């Protein structure tokens, strides 16, 4: 793996997730904050039209649009704005995996779920982001941490998604803004060390693997009939065992988890996932042995 | 004051405030829950088009549209949907103050601010809602409470607004859903007692009076340049003294409160108020002596 010289960071892939939006705007006014000795970072706004309106998207979810289907389909005037924007981003910072692509791209997100910080990584074989998580976990700022979550699948975005929550949509909380900025600073310090040839030894790390999604219970007419159970609310990444209460109907009845193994839910009661019919993402927890890393 | 026989409750005046929306939908399926011996309550959805899209409003804020200007202006095809809807609501449940108007109307809201429960009341002279707050504060459910906030002013809605927070927009939390349902049950029990001739003695009560609004600091181009200070975040209804930190710029500098008296902020960092240029509402805290109440 060679040095990472061309690094970008996107805020506002979703136009109502404010930590990344105000951070990107701040960095556009103060680019020196993103400089390191061996590289500088290019900040940009992911979805300017959605940011302008303070909505997740205007036509379709940009974060579901970086697929071959959308990036390569024939030009057409009736395409949603986000298809056009995904192509622009792909042309400027990608194409993914190509020689002219940026070496690393951060994609800053918020969730209304109580997930803390979480870096969504393709797989445990993505050595650089796995080492980045480990560096932040054991690194120089003891109060900073970020969990690795593996397997973007259809969630795949333009870059490595850094999720931070809980924060309501359309709101910027100073504590989370500072936390995201500190996480980014720590991540850039890690890349700087990597570029300078630092040897990062092998380690073991806990990571969560997305295995599925759970929809809300529904009335026959399709309307949701139950809420996330109060005992599950805010319990992201904690074990969910067979028989645990997971939903509460609007009339007050409990609905229990009928799976046959322990899982670790995340994105619990995420605002944007109601329309996607996801009450929470199902995750498995695994330990991974990550080999050492050094620049070639 | 005569009996209150015609009572209505609106959920979803704002289409992304989910406690009231799911409560109203629940009551439309289960109307018996709103029955008392002397009256029944008519539930309805305030802004169905905004609820459908899960946004605050589609054309203009319905909760700023119940003014003589909008209710009485000439018919015109180019009116925003909410002007048409405000007239429908006014014709069905009003007109306010008229003989055919409903006796009492609840308007259920959520806020992203940490305000707990708060009933927005015209003034301390509105005896029935002031007694309702007191009944809930000292009443049969010791864990339930609601603060009275006086002076809707331009915030004026179709009914008495019950605010409950914190809850992100587009999210229904089971704990807040249950709390709002219990508050409504308690409020209806109070009306039932009133209708049956119960004598409610005089009392003293603390209430908050809205006196103004505070905008975010801004760059010369109009963009906000600072966030609610972490020491102010979530501190609704607590004293703000001259010199207290109230904002933190994106670069990290503190901005202090320059007023010359103690105030009690509320709606701190409410998501929907960014567009209204309101970082928080300024409130004064007063004690009021409320006279006794009995049905005529």
Short mmCIF file of N, CA and C in Angstrom, two decimals, chain A residues 54-199:
data_model
loop_
_atom_site.label_atom_id
_atom_site.label_comp_id
_atom_site.label_asym_id
_atom_site.label_seq_id
_atom_site.Cartn_x
_atom_site.Cartn_y
_atom_site.Cartn_z
N UNK A 54 -32.10 21.75 3.57
CA UNK A 54 -32.01 21.06 4.85
C UNK A 54 -32.87 19.79 4.88
N UNK A 55 -32.76 19.01 3.82
CA UNK A 55 -33.45 17.72 3.74
C UNK A 55 -32.42 16.64 3.41
N UNK A 56 -32.78 15.39 3.61
CA UNK A 56 -31.84 14.30 3.34
C UNK A 56 -31.42 14.28 1.87
N UNK A 57 -32.39 14.40 0.99
CA UNK A 57 -32.11 14.43 -0.45
C UNK A 57 -33.25 15.15 -1.15
N UNK A 58 -33.03 15.53 -2.40
CA UNK A 58 -34.12 16.19 -3.14
C UNK A 58 -34.80 15.24 -4.13
N UNK A 59 -34.05 14.32 -4.71
CA UNK A 59 -34.63 13.40 -5.69
C UNK A 59 -34.58 11.95 -5.23
N UNK A 60 -33.39 11.49 -4.92
CA UNK A 60 -33.22 10.15 -4.36
C UNK A 60 -31.98 10.17 -3.45
N UNK A 61 -31.86 9.16 -2.61
CA UNK A 61 -30.81 9.14 -1.59
C UNK A 61 -29.43 9.05 -2.28
N UNK A 62 -28.64 10.12 -2.18
CA UNK A 62 -27.32 10.15 -2.81
C UNK A 62 -26.46 8.98 -2.34
N UNK A 63 -26.68 8.59 -1.09
CA UNK A 63 -25.86 7.53 -0.49
C UNK A 63 -26.25 6.14 -0.97
N UNK A 64 -27.20 6.06 -1.88
CA UNK A 64 -27.55 4.78 -2.51
C UNK A 64 -27.37 4.90 -4.02
N UNK A 65 -26.56 5.87 -4.44
CA UNK A 65 -26.51 6.19 -5.86
C UNK A 65 -25.11 5.97 -6.45
N UNK A 66 -24.16 5.56 -5.60
CA UNK A 66 -22.80 5.33 -6.11
C UNK A 66 -22.63 3.87 -6.56
N UNK A 67 -23.55 3.42 -7.37
CA UNK A 67 -23.47 2.05 -7.89
C UNK A 67 -23.22 2.13 -9.39
N UNK A 68 -22.71 1.05 -9.94
CA UNK A 68 -22.43 1.02 -11.38
C UNK A 68 -23.67 1.39 -12.17
N UNK A 69 -24.81 0.89 -11.71
CA UNK A 69 -26.07 1.15 -12.41
C UNK A 69 -26.29 2.65 -12.62
N UNK A 70 -26.13 3.42 -11.52
CA UNK A 70 -26.40 4.86 -11.62
C UNK A 70 -25.23 5.63 -12.23
N UNK A 71 -24.01 5.17 -11.95
CA UNK A 71 -22.84 5.91 -12.43
C UNK A 71 -22.62 5.73 -13.92
N UNK A 72 -23.12 4.63 -14.48
CA UNK A 72 -22.79 4.34 -15.87
C UNK A 72 -23.99 4.38 -16.80
N UNK A 73 -25.19 4.61 -16.28
CA UNK A 73 -26.35 4.58 -17.17
C UNK A 73 -26.29 5.76 -18.14
N UNK A 74 -27.00 5.63 -19.21
CA UNK A 74 -26.97 6.65 -20.26
C UNK A 74 -27.44 8.00 -19.72
N UNK A 75 -26.90 9.07 -20.26
CA UNK A 75 -27.34 10.41 -19.88
C UNK A 75 -28.83 10.56 -20.18
N UNK A 76 -29.52 11.27 -19.33
CA UNK A 76 -30.93 11.53 -19.58
C UNK A 76 -31.32 12.75 -18.76
N UNK A 77 -32.15 13.57 -19.34
CA UNK A 77 -32.50 14.83 -18.66
C UNK A 77 -33.40 14.60 -17.46
N UNK A 78 -34.10 13.48 -17.43
CA UNK A 78 -35.06 13.27 -16.36
C UNK A 78 -34.45 12.55 -15.16
N UNK A 79 -33.13 12.42 -15.12
CA UNK A 79 -32.48 11.78 -13.97
C UNK A 79 -32.65 12.64 -12.72
N UNK A 80 -32.86 12.02 -11.54
CA UNK A 80 -32.86 12.81 -10.31
C UNK A 80 -31.52 13.53 -10.13
N UNK A 81 -31.57 14.68 -9.45
CA UNK A 81 -30.36 15.47 -9.22
C UNK A 81 -29.23 14.64 -8.65
N UNK A 82 -29.55 13.74 -7.72
CA UNK A 82 -28.49 12.98 -7.05
C UNK A 82 -27.73 12.04 -8.00
N UNK A 83 -28.37 11.61 -9.08
CA UNK A 83 -27.65 10.79 -10.05
C UNK A 83 -26.59 11.64 -10.74
N UNK A 84 -26.98 12.85 -11.12
CA UNK A 84 -26.03 13.80 -11.72
C UNK A 84 -24.90 14.10 -10.74
N UNK A 85 -25.27 14.34 -9.48
CA UNK A 85 -24.28 14.71 -8.47
C UNK A 85 -23.33 13.55 -8.17
N UNK A 86 -23.86 12.32 -8.13
CA UNK A 86 -23.01 11.15 -7.89
C UNK A 86 -21.96 11.03 -8.99
N UNK A 87 -22.38 11.31 -10.22
CA UNK A 87 -21.42 11.24 -11.34
C UNK A 87 -20.35 12.32 -11.22
N UNK A 88 -20.78 13.52 -10.83
CA UNK A 88 -19.80 14.61 -10.63
C UNK A 88 -18.77 14.21 -9.58
N UNK A 89 -19.27 13.70 -8.45
CA UNK A 89 -18.37 13.32 -7.36
C UNK A 89 -17.45 12.20 -7.82
N UNK A 90 -18.03 11.24 -8.53
CA UNK A 90 -17.23 10.11 -9.01
C UNK A 90 -16.16 10.57 -9.99
N UNK A 91 -16.51 11.54 -10.85
CA UNK A 91 -15.52 12.04 -11.81
C UNK A 91 -14.43 12.87 -11.14
N UNK A 92 -14.80 13.61 -10.11
CA UNK A 92 -13.83 14.48 -9.45
C UNK A 92 -12.90 13.71 -8.52
N UNK A 93 -13.45 12.77 -7.78
CA UNK A 93 -12.67 12.10 -6.73
C UNK A 93 -12.43 10.62 -7.04
N UNK A 94 -13.07 10.10 -8.06
CA UNK A 94 -12.93 8.69 -8.43
C UNK A 94 -12.33 8.61 -9.81
N UNK A 95 -12.73 7.73 -10.67
CA UNK A 95 -13.63 6.62 -10.32
C UNK A 95 -12.96 5.67 -9.33
N UNK A 96 -13.80 5.14 -8.46
CA UNK A 96 -13.35 4.22 -7.42
C UNK A 96 -12.41 3.15 -7.98
N UNK A 97 -11.29 2.98 -7.33
CA UNK A 97 -10.38 1.91 -7.72
C UNK A 97 -9.50 2.25 -8.91
N UNK A 98 -9.74 3.41 -9.53
CA UNK A 98 -8.94 3.77 -10.70
C UNK A 98 -7.65 4.47 -10.27
N UNK A 99 -6.72 4.64 -11.22
CA UNK A 99 -5.43 5.26 -10.91
C UNK A 99 -5.59 6.73 -10.54
N UNK A 100 -6.56 7.41 -11.18
CA UNK A 100 -6.70 8.85 -10.88
C UNK A 100 -7.58 9.13 -9.66
N UNK A 101 -8.13 8.09 -9.04
CA UNK A 101 -9.02 8.29 -7.89
C UNK A 101 -8.25 8.83 -6.68
N UNK A 102 -8.95 9.57 -5.83
CA UNK A 102 -8.35 9.98 -4.56
C UNK A 102 -7.98 8.73 -3.77
N UNK A 103 -6.96 8.88 -2.90
CA UNK A 103 -6.49 7.71 -2.16
C UNK A 103 -7.43 7.35 -1.01
N UNK A 104 -8.06 8.37 -0.43
CA UNK A 104 -8.96 8.10 0.70
C UNK A 104 -10.03 9.17 0.72
N UNK A 105 -11.26 8.76 1.02
CA UNK A 105 -12.35 9.73 1.12
C UNK A 105 -13.18 9.44 2.36
N UNK A 106 -13.33 10.49 3.18
CA UNK A 106 -14.23 10.41 4.34
C UNK A 106 -15.59 10.94 3.94
N UNK A 107 -16.63 10.32 4.48
CA UNK A 107 -18.00 10.73 4.19
C UNK A 107 -18.69 10.88 5.55
N UNK A 108 -18.96 12.12 5.97
CA UNK A 108 -19.40 12.38 7.35
C UNK A 108 -20.92 12.32 7.49
N UNK A 109 -21.37 11.52 8.42
CA UNK A 109 -22.80 11.31 8.63
C UNK A 109 -23.18 11.47 10.10
N UNK A 110 -24.47 11.76 10.31
CA UNK A 110 -25.04 11.69 11.66
C UNK A 110 -26.18 10.69 11.64
N UNK A 111 -26.47 10.17 12.82
CA UNK A 111 -27.65 9.32 12.99
C UNK A 111 -28.39 9.78 14.24
N UNK A 112 -29.70 9.57 14.25
CA UNK A 112 -30.47 9.85 15.46
C UNK A 112 -30.32 8.72 16.47
N UNK A 113 -29.69 7.62 16.06
CA UNK A 113 -29.48 6.48 16.96
C UNK A 113 -28.31 6.76 17.90
N UNK A 114 -28.33 6.08 19.02
CA UNK A 114 -27.31 6.30 20.06
C UNK A 114 -26.08 5.43 19.78
N UNK A 115 -25.46 5.66 18.64
CA UNK A 115 -24.40 4.78 18.16
C UNK A 115 -23.00 5.25 18.50
N UNK A 116 -22.86 6.42 19.08
CA UNK A 116 -21.51 6.95 19.25
C UNK A 116 -20.88 7.12 17.89
N UNK A 117 -19.57 6.87 17.81
CA UNK A 117 -18.87 7.00 16.53
C UNK A 117 -18.64 5.63 15.94
N UNK A 118 -18.80 5.54 14.63
CA UNK A 118 -18.73 4.25 13.95
C UNK A 118 -18.23 4.49 12.53
N UNK A 119 -17.16 3.80 12.17
CA UNK A 119 -16.64 3.92 10.80
C UNK A 119 -17.12 2.71 9.99
N UNK A 120 -17.87 2.98 8.93
CA UNK A 120 -18.39 1.90 8.09
C UNK A 120 -17.30 1.53 7.09
N UNK A 121 -16.84 0.30 7.17
CA UNK A 121 -15.69 -0.17 6.39
C UNK A 121 -16.15 -1.33 5.52
N UNK A 122 -15.63 -1.43 4.31
CA UNK A 122 -16.01 -2.51 3.39
C UNK A 122 -15.92 -3.88 4.06
N UNK A 123 -14.72 -4.20 4.55
CA UNK A 123 -14.53 -5.50 5.19
C UNK A 123 -13.29 -5.40 6.07
N UNK A 124 -13.07 -6.45 6.85
CA UNK A 124 -11.91 -6.46 7.73
C UNK A 124 -10.61 -6.49 6.93
N UNK A 125 -10.72 -6.75 5.64
CA UNK A 125 -9.53 -6.76 4.79
C UNK A 125 -9.12 -5.36 4.33
N UNK A 126 -9.93 -4.37 4.64
CA UNK A 126 -9.55 -2.98 4.33
C UNK A 126 -8.60 -2.51 5.42
N UNK A 127 -7.33 -2.77 5.21
CA UNK A 127 -6.36 -2.61 6.29
C UNK A 127 -6.24 -1.18 6.80
N UNK A 128 -6.19 -0.23 5.88
CA UNK A 128 -5.97 1.15 6.33
C UNK A 128 -7.09 1.64 7.26
N UNK A 129 -8.36 1.53 6.88
CA UNK A 129 -9.40 1.98 7.82
C UNK A 129 -9.47 1.15 9.10
N UNK A 130 -9.16 -0.14 9.03
CA UNK A 130 -9.15 -0.94 10.26
C UNK A 130 -8.06 -0.43 11.21
N UNK A 131 -6.87 -0.14 10.65
CA UNK A 131 -5.80 0.41 11.48
C UNK A 131 -6.17 1.81 11.99
N UNK A 132 -6.88 2.55 11.17
CA UNK A 132 -7.31 3.89 11.58
C UNK A 132 -8.22 3.79 12.82
N UNK A 133 -9.19 2.88 12.79
CA UNK A 133 -10.07 2.68 13.96
C UNK A 133 -9.25 2.31 15.19
N UNK A 134 -8.31 1.38 14.99
CA UNK A 134 -7.50 0.92 16.12
C UNK A 134 -6.65 2.06 16.68
N UNK A 135 -6.07 2.85 15.78
CA UNK A 135 -5.27 4.00 16.19
C UNK A 135 -6.11 4.97 17.02
N UNK A 136 -7.33 5.21 16.58
CA UNK A 136 -8.19 6.15 17.33
C UNK A 136 -8.59 5.54 18.67
N UNK A 137 -8.83 4.22 18.69
CA UNK A 137 -9.26 3.56 19.95
C UNK A 137 -8.16 3.60 21.01
N UNK A 138 -6.92 3.34 20.59
CA UNK A 138 -5.84 3.21 21.60
C UNK A 138 -4.91 4.43 21.55
N UNK A 139 -5.24 5.37 20.67
CA UNK A 139 -4.33 6.46 20.33
C UNK A 139 -4.20 7.55 21.37
N UNK A 140 -3.75 8.69 20.91
CA UNK A 140 -3.33 9.77 21.81
C UNK A 140 -4.49 10.46 22.54
N UNK A 141 -5.72 10.32 22.07
CA UNK A 141 -6.86 10.97 22.74
C UNK A 141 -7.71 9.90 23.41
N UNK A 142 -7.50 9.66 24.70
CA UNK A 142 -8.16 8.51 25.34
C UNK A 142 -9.68 8.59 25.35
N UNK A 143 -10.27 9.79 25.22
CA UNK A 143 -11.73 9.88 25.24
C UNK A 143 -12.34 9.69 23.85
N UNK A 144 -11.50 9.52 22.84
CA UNK A 144 -12.03 9.33 21.48
C UNK A 144 -12.03 7.85 21.13
N UNK A 145 -13.07 7.43 20.43
CA UNK A 145 -13.11 6.05 19.97
C UNK A 145 -14.03 5.97 18.76
N UNK A 146 -13.83 4.98 17.95
CA UNK A 146 -14.79 4.70 16.89
C UNK A 146 -14.80 3.21 16.62
N UNK A 147 -16.02 2.65 16.54
CA UNK A 147 -16.18 1.23 16.24
C UNK A 147 -16.08 1.02 14.74
N UNK A 148 -15.46 -0.08 14.31
CA UNK A 148 -15.59 -0.44 12.90
C UNK A 148 -16.86 -1.28 12.68
N UNK A 149 -17.62 -0.93 11.65
CA UNK A 149 -18.77 -1.75 11.22
C UNK A 149 -18.49 -2.18 9.79
N UNK A 150 -18.63 -3.47 9.55
CA UNK A 150 -18.17 -4.05 8.28
C UNK A 150 -19.34 -4.36 7.37
N UNK A 151 -19.13 -4.08 6.06
CA UNK A 151 -20.12 -4.53 5.09
C UNK A 151 -21.11 -3.46 4.75
N UNK A 152 -20.74 -2.55 3.88
CA UNK A 152 -21.67 -1.51 3.48
C UNK A 152 -22.78 -2.07 2.62
N UNK A 153 -22.41 -3.02 1.75
CA UNK A 153 -23.41 -3.60 0.85
C UNK A 153 -24.12 -2.50 0.09
N UNK A 154 -25.45 -2.53 0.09
CA UNK A 154 -26.19 -1.52 -0.68
C UNK A 154 -26.09 -0.12 -0.06
N UNK A 155 -25.58 -0.04 1.18
CA UNK A 155 -25.41 1.26 1.81
C UNK A 155 -24.23 2.01 1.21
N UNK A 156 -23.50 1.34 0.38
CA UNK A 156 -22.23 1.85 -0.13
C UNK A 156 -22.30 3.32 -0.56
N UNK A 157 -21.37 4.09 -0.04
CA UNK A 157 -21.33 5.51 -0.37
C UNK A 157 -20.03 5.80 -1.11
N UNK A 158 -19.75 7.07 -1.31
CA UNK A 158 -18.57 7.46 -2.08
C UNK A 158 -17.28 7.16 -1.33
N UNK A 159 -17.34 7.19 0.01
CA UNK A 159 -16.12 7.01 0.78
C UNK A 159 -16.38 6.17 2.01
N UNK A 160 -15.44 6.25 2.95
CA UNK A 160 -15.63 5.54 4.22
C UNK A 160 -16.54 6.43 5.07
N UNK A 161 -17.70 5.90 5.45
CA UNK A 161 -18.68 6.70 6.17
C UNK A 161 -18.36 6.72 7.66
N UNK A 162 -18.22 7.92 8.21
CA UNK A 162 -18.08 8.07 9.65
C UNK A 162 -19.44 8.50 10.19
N UNK A 163 -20.06 7.63 10.96
CA UNK A 163 -21.37 7.91 11.55
C UNK A 163 -21.18 8.41 12.97
N UNK A 164 -21.98 9.40 13.36
CA UNK A 164 -21.89 9.89 14.74
C UNK A 164 -23.29 10.22 15.24
N UNK A 165 -23.61 9.73 16.43
CA UNK A 165 -24.94 10.00 16.99
C UNK A 165 -24.95 9.82 18.49
N UNK A 166 -26.03 10.17 19.16
CA UNK A 166 -27.29 10.60 18.56
C UNK A 166 -27.34 12.11 18.34
N UNK A 167 -27.90 12.50 17.22
CA UNK A 167 -28.17 13.92 16.96
C UNK A 167 -29.41 14.00 16.09
N UNK A 168 -30.37 14.87 16.48
CA UNK A 168 -31.55 15.02 15.62
C UNK A 168 -31.14 15.56 14.25
N UNK A 169 -31.91 15.23 13.24
CA UNK A 169 -31.72 15.85 11.93
C UNK A 169 -31.93 17.35 12.05
N UNK A 170 -31.23 18.11 11.23
CA UNK A 170 -31.38 19.58 11.15
C UNK A 170 -30.83 20.32 12.37
N UNK A 171 -30.17 19.61 13.27
CA UNK A 171 -29.63 20.22 14.49
C UNK A 171 -28.12 20.02 14.50
N UNK A 172 -27.36 21.06 14.91
CA UNK A 172 -25.94 20.85 15.18
C UNK A 172 -25.71 21.00 16.69
N UNK A 173 -25.23 19.94 17.30
CA UNK A 173 -24.90 19.97 18.72
C UNK A 173 -23.39 20.21 18.83
N UNK A 174 -23.01 21.15 19.70
CA UNK A 174 -21.59 21.50 19.82
C UNK A 174 -20.77 20.30 20.27
N UNK A 175 -21.32 19.48 21.17
CA UNK A 175 -20.52 18.34 21.66
C UNK A 175 -20.20 17.37 20.52
N UNK A 176 -21.18 17.09 19.68
CA UNK A 176 -20.93 16.15 18.58
C UNK A 176 -20.08 16.77 17.47
N UNK A 177 -20.26 18.07 17.25
CA UNK A 177 -19.42 18.78 16.27
C UNK A 177 -17.94 18.65 16.69
N UNK A 178 -17.67 18.92 17.95
CA UNK A 178 -16.30 18.84 18.46
C UNK A 178 -15.77 17.42 18.39
N UNK A 179 -16.63 16.46 18.71
CA UNK A 179 -16.21 15.06 18.68
C UNK A 179 -15.86 14.64 17.24
N UNK A 180 -16.67 15.04 16.29
CA UNK A 180 -16.39 14.66 14.89
C UNK A 180 -15.11 15.34 14.39
N UNK A 181 -14.94 16.60 14.78
CA UNK A 181 -13.73 17.30 14.38
C UNK A 181 -12.49 16.65 14.99
N UNK A 182 -12.57 16.25 16.26
CA UNK A 182 -11.44 15.59 16.92
C UNK A 182 -11.16 14.22 16.31
N UNK A 183 -12.23 13.49 15.96
CA UNK A 183 -12.05 12.19 15.30
C UNK A 183 -11.34 12.36 13.97
N UNK A 184 -11.76 13.38 13.21
CA UNK A 184 -11.12 13.62 11.91
C UNK A 184 -9.65 14.01 12.09
N UNK A 185 -9.37 14.85 13.08
CA UNK A 185 -7.98 15.26 13.32
C UNK A 185 -7.13 14.03 13.63
N UNK A 186 -7.67 13.15 14.44
CA UNK A 186 -6.95 11.94 14.84
C UNK A 186 -6.75 11.02 13.62
N UNK A 187 -7.77 10.92 12.79
CA UNK A 187 -7.67 10.09 11.58
C UNK A 187 -6.62 10.66 10.62
N UNK A 188 -6.56 11.98 10.50
CA UNK A 188 -5.56 12.59 9.61
C UNK A 188 -4.16 12.42 10.19
N UNK A 189 -4.04 12.51 11.51
CA UNK A 189 -2.73 12.25 12.14
C UNK A 189 -2.27 10.83 11.83
N UNK A 190 -3.22 9.90 11.85
CA UNK A 190 -2.88 8.51 11.53
C UNK A 190 -2.36 8.39 10.09
N UNK A 191 -3.05 9.04 9.16
CA UNK A 191 -2.62 8.97 7.75
C UNK A 191 -1.23 9.60 7.60
N UNK A 192 -1.01 10.68 8.33
CA UNK A 192 0.30 11.34 8.30
C UNK A 192 1.40 10.37 8.78
N UNK A 193 1.13 9.68 9.87
CA UNK A 193 2.10 8.70 10.37
C UNK A 193 2.33 7.59 9.34
N UNK A 194 1.24 7.13 8.76
CA UNK A 194 1.35 6.10 7.73
C UNK A 194 2.22 6.58 6.56
N UNK A 195 1.92 7.79 6.10
CA UNK A 195 2.68 8.34 4.96
C UNK A 195 4.17 8.47 5.29
N UNK A 196 4.46 8.73 6.55
CA UNK A 196 5.87 8.92 6.95
C UNK A 196 6.59 7.59 7.16
N UNK A 197 5.86 6.46 7.00
CA UNK A 197 6.52 5.17 7.06
C UNK A 197 6.43 4.46 8.40
N UNK A 198 5.59 4.97 9.29
CA UNK A 198 5.41 4.32 10.59
C UNK A 198 5.01 2.85 10.42
N UNK A 199 5.56 2.00 11.25
CA UNK A 199 5.18 0.59 11.24
C UNK A 199 4.03 0.41 12.24
#
